[in-house]
CSV table of C-alpha atoms and ligand atoms in Angstrom, one decimal:
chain,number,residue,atom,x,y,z
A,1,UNK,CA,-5.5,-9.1,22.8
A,2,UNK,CA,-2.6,-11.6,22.7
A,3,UNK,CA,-0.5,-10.5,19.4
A,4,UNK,CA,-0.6,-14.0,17.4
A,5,UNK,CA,2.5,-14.6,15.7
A,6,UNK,CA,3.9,-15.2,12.1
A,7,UNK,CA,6.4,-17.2,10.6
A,8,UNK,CA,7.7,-15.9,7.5
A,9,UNK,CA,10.1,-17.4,5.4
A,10,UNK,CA,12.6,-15.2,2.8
A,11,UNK,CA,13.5,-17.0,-0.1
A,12,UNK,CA,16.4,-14.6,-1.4
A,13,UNK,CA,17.5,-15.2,-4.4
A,14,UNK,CA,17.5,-18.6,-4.3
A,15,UNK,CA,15.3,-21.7,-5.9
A,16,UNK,CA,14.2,-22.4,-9.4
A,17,UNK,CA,10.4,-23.0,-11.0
A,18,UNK,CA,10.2,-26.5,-10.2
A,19,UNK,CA,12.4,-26.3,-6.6
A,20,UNK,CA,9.6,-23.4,-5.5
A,21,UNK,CA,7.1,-25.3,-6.4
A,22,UNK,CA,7.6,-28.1,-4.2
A,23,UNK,CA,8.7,-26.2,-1.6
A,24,UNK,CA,5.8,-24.0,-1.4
A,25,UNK,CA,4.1,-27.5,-1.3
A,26,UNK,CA,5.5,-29.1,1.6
A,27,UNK,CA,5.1,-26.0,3.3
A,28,UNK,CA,1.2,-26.0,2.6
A,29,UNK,CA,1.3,-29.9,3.5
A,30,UNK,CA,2.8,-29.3,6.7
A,31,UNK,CA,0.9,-25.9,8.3
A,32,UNK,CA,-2.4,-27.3,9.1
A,33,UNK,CA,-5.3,-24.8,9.1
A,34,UNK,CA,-6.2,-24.9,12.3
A,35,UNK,CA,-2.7,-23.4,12.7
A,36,UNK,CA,-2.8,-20.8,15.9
A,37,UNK,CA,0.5,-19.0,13.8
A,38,UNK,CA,0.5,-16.8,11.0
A,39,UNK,CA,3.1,-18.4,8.1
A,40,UNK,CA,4.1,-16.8,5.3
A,41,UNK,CA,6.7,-17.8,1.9
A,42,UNK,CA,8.4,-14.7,0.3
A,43,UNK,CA,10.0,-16.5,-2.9
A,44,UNK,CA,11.3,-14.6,-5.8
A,45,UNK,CA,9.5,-12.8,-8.4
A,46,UNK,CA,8.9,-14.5,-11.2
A,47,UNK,CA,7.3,-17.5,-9.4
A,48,UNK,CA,5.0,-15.6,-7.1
A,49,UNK,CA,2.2,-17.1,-9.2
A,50,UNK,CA,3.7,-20.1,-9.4
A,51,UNK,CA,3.8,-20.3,-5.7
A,52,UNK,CA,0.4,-19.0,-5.2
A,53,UNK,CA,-1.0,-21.9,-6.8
A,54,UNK,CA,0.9,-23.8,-4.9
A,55,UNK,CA,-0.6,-22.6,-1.9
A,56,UNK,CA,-4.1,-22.1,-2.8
A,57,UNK,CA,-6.3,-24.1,-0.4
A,58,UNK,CA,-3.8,-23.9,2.5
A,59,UNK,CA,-3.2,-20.8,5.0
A,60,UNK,CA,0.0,-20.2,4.3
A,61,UNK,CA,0.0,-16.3,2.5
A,62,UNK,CA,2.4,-15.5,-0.2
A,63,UNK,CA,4.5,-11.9,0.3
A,64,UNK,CA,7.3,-10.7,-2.3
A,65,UNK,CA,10.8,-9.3,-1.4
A,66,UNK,CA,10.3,-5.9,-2.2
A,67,UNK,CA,8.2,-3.6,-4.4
A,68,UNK,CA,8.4,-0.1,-6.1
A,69,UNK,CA,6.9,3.0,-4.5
A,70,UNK,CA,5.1,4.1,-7.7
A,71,UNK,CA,1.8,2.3,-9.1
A,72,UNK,CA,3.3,2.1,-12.3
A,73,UNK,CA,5.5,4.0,-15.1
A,74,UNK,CA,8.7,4.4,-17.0
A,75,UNK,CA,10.7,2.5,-14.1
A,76,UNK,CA,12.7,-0.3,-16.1
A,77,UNK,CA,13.0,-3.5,-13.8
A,78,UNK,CA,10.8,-2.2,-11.2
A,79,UNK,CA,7.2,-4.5,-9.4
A,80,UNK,CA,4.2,-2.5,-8.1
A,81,UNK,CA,2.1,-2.9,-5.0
A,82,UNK,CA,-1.1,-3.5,-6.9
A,83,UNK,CA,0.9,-5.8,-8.9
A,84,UNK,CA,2.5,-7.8,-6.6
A,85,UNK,CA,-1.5,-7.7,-4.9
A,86,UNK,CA,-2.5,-9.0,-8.5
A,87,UNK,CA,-0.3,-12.2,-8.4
A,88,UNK,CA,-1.7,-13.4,-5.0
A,89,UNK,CA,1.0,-11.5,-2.5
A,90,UNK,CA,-0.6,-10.6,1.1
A,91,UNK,CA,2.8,-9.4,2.1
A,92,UNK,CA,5.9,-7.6,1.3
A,93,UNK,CA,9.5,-7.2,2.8
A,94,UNK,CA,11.0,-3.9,2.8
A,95,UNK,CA,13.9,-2.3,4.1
A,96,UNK,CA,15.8,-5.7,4.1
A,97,UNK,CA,19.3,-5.2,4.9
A,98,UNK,CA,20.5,-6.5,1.8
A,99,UNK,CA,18.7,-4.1,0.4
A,100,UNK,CA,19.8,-1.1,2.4
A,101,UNK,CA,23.3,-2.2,2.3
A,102,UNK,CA,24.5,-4.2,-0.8
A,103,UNK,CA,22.0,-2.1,-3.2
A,104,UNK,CA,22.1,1.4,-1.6
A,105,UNK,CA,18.4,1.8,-0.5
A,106,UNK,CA,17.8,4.9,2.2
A,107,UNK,CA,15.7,5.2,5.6
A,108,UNK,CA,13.7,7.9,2.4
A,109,UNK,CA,13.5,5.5,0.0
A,110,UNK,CA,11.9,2.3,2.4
A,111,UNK,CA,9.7,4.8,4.2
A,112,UNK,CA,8.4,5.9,0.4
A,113,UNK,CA,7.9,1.7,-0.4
A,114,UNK,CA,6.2,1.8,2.9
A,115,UNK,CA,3.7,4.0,2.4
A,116,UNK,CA,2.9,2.9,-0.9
A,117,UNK,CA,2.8,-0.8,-0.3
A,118,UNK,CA,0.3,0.1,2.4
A,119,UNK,CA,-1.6,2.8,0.5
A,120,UNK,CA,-2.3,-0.4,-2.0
A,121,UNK,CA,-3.5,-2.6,0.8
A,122,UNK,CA,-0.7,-5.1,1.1
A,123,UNK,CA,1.0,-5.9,4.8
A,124,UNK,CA,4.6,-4.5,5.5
A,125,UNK,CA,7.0,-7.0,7.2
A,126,UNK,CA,9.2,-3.5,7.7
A,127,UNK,CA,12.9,-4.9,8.6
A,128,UNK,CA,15.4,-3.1,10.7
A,129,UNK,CA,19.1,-4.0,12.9
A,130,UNK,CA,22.3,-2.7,13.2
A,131,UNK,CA,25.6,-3.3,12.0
A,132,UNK,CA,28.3,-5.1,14.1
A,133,UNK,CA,30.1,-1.8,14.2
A,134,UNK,CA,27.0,0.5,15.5
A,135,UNK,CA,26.5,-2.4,18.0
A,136,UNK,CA,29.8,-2.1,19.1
A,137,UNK,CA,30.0,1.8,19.2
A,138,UNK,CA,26.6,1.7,21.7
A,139,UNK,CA,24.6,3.2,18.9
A,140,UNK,CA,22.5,0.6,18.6
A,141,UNK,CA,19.5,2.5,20.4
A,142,UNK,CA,20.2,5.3,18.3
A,143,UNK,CA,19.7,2.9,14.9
A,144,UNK,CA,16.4,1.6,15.7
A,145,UNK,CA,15.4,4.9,16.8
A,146,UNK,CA,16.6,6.9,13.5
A,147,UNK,CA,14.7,3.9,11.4
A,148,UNK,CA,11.5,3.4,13.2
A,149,UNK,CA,11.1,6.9,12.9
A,150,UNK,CA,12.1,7.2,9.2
A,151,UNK,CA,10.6,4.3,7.9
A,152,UNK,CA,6.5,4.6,9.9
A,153,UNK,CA,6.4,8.6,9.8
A,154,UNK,CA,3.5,9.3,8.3
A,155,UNK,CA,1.2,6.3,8.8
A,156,UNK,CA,-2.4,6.1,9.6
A,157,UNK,CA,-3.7,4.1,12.6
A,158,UNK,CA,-5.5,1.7,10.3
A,159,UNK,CA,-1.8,1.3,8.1
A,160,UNK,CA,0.1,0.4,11.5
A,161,UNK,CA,-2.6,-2.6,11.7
A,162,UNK,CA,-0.9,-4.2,8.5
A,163,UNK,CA,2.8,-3.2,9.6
A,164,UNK,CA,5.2,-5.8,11.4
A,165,UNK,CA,8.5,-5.0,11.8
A,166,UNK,CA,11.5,-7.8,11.7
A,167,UNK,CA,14.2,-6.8,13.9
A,168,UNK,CA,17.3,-7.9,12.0
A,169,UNK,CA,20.8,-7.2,13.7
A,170,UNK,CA,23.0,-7.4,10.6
A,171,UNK,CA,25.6,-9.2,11.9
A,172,UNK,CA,23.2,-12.1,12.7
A,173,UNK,CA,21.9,-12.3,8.8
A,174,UNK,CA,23.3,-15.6,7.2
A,175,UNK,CA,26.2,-15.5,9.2
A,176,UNK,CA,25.3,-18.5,11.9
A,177,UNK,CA,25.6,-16.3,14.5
A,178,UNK,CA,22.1,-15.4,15.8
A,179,UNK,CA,21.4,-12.9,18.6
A,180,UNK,CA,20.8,-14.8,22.5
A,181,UNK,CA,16.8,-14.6,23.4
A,182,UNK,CA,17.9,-11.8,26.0
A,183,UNK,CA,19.9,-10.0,23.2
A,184,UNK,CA,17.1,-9.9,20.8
A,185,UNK,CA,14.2,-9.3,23.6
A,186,UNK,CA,16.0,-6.0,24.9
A,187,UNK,CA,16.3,-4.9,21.2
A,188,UNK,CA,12.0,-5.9,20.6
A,189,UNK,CA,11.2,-4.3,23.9
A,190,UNK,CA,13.1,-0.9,22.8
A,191,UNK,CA,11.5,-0.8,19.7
A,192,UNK,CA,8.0,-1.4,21.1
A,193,UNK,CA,9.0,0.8,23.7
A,194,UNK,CA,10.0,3.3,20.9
A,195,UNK,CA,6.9,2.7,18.7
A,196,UNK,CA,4.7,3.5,22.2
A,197,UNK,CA,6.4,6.7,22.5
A,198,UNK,CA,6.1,7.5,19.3
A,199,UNK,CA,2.4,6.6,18.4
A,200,UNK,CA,1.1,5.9,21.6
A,201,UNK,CA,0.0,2.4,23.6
A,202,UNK,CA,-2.2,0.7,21.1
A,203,UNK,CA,-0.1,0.8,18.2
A,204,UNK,CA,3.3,0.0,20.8
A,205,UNK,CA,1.3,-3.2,21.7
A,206,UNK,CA,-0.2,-4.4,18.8
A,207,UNK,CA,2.5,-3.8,16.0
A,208,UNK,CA,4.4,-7.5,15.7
A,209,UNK,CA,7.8,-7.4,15.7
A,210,UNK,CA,9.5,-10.5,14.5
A,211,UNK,CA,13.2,-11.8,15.1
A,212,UNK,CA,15.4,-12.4,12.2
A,213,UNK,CA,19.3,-13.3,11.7
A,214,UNK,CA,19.9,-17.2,11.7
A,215,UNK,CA,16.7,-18.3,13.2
A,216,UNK,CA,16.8,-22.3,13.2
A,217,UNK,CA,15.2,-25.0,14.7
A,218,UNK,CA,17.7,-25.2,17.0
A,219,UNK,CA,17.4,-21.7,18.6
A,220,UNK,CA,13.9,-21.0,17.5
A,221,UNK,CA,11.8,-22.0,20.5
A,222,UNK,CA,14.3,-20.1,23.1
A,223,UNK,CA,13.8,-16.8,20.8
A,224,UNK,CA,9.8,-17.2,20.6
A,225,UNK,CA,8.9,-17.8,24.1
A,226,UNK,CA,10.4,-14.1,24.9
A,227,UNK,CA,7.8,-12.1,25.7
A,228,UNK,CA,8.5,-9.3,22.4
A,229,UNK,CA,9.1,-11.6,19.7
A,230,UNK,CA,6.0,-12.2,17.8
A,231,UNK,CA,7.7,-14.8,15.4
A,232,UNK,CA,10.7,-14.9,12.8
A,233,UNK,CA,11.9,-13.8,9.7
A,234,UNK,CA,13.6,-16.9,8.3
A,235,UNK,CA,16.2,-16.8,5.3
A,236,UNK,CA,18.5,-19.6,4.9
A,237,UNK,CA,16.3,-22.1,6.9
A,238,UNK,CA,13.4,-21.5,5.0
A,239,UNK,CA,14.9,-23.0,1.9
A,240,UNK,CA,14.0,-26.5,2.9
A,241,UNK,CA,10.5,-27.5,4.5
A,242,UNK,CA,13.0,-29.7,6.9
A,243,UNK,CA,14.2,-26.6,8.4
A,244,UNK,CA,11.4,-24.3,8.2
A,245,UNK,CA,8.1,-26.5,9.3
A,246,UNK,CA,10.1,-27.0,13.1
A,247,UNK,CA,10.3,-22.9,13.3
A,248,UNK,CA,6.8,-22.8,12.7
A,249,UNK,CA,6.1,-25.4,15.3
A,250,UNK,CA,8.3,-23.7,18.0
A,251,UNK,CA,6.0,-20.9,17.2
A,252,UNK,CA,2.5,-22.8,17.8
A,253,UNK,CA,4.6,-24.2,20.9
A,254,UNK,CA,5.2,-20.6,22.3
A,255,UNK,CA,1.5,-19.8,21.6
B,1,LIG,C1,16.9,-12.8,6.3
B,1,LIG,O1,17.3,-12.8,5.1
B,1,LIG,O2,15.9,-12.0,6.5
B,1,LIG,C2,17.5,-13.7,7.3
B,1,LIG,C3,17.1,-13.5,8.5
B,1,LIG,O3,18.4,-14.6,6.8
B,1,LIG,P1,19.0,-15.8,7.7
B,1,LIG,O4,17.9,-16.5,8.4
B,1,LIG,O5,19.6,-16.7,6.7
B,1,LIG,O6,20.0,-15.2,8.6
């Protein structure tokens, strides 16, 4: 069966009430629901519910930035699964660079989110890339290897259904520079090729593996017809429907 593919769009920590409300809007106004693609808005949380009511009524599905790997507790600041399930989310990012880098988080840590964001019955858009540096060094292999491993070890068959995994070469995040088609293909196909190894053919084949790092309109449709990429993970584009409706068209284009 032909992996259908999903658009999702990270809103960082960026927009206000009013500005997520209208975005999540336009996006609803312009995915119709006949839509053969999967799109998704991941806007900060304290308008998830904002944004959910935005949405309701339109196929677009609501996913949160991150989550903690506990139910709930003593853990100051922190957003459960079944919480973020409770507010309307489908999905949730983890292992976002950002995260990994700027705040610390290990390959532990994001496998520990993983397992309890699926446990709970959300879907995991599971991110992973190199640095410029390991890219450089020929380790970039060795990366995806160490965090596909860390980060799915442990999952049942029926978890892997609700994993994706957004191949992010860091050096392509926000920086304009985004990875060529054959660039980011060789990366999907090692990973898939990886996951097969790893888990065996159905889950290598099935499991969707989005591009993300600078995805625009511009490059989208050249990254989605390869044959790997399932879709995108869209940051800075995603911030206007302008920007983000055409990725989601180059998607339906590449079928
Ligand atoms: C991201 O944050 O996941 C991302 C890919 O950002 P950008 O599209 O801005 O590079």
């Amino acid at each position: 069966m032909p992996r259908t593919k999903l658009v999702a769009g990270n809103w960082k920590m960026y927009t206000t009430r009013t500005a997520a409300e209208s975005l999540a809007r336009a996006v609803a106004a312009g995915v119709p629901a006949s839509a053969a693609v999967e799109v998704a808005v991941c806007p900060p949380f304290p308008w998830l519910t904002t944004v959910a009511n935005a949405l309701q009524g339109s196929p677009v599905s609501l996913g949160a930035q991150d989550c903690a790997n506990e139910k709930e507790g003593a853990f100051t600041g922190e957003v459960s699964p079944p919480m973020l399930l409770d507010a309307g989310c489908k999905y949730v990012i983890l292992g976002h660079s950002e995260r990994r880098h700027i705040l610390g988080e290990s390959d532990a840590q994001t496998n520990d989110k993983v397992h309890a964001a699926l446990a709970d019955g959300l879907h995991v858009i599971l991110c992973m890339g190199e640095t410029l540096a390991e890219r450089q060094r020929g380790l970039k292999e060795r990366v995806f290897q160490r965090q596909v491993f860390a980060a799915t070890s442990g999952l049942s068959d029926e978890q892997f259904h609700r994993l994706v995994i957004a191949y992010e070469p860091i050096w392509a995040i926000g920086t304009g520079h985004t990875a060529t088609p054959e660039q980011a293909q060789e990366a999907h196909a090692f990973i898939r090729e990886k996951l097969t190894t790893l888990f065996g053919a159905s889950i290598g084949q099935n499991v969707k593996i989005l591009y993300g790092g600078s995805v625009k309109p511009d490059n989208a449709a050249g990254l989605m017809s390869q044959p790997d990429i399932d879709g995108a993970l869209v940051g800075g584009a995603s911030l206007k429907a302008e920007t983000f409706l055409p990725i989601v068209q180059a998607a339906v284009a590449a079928g």
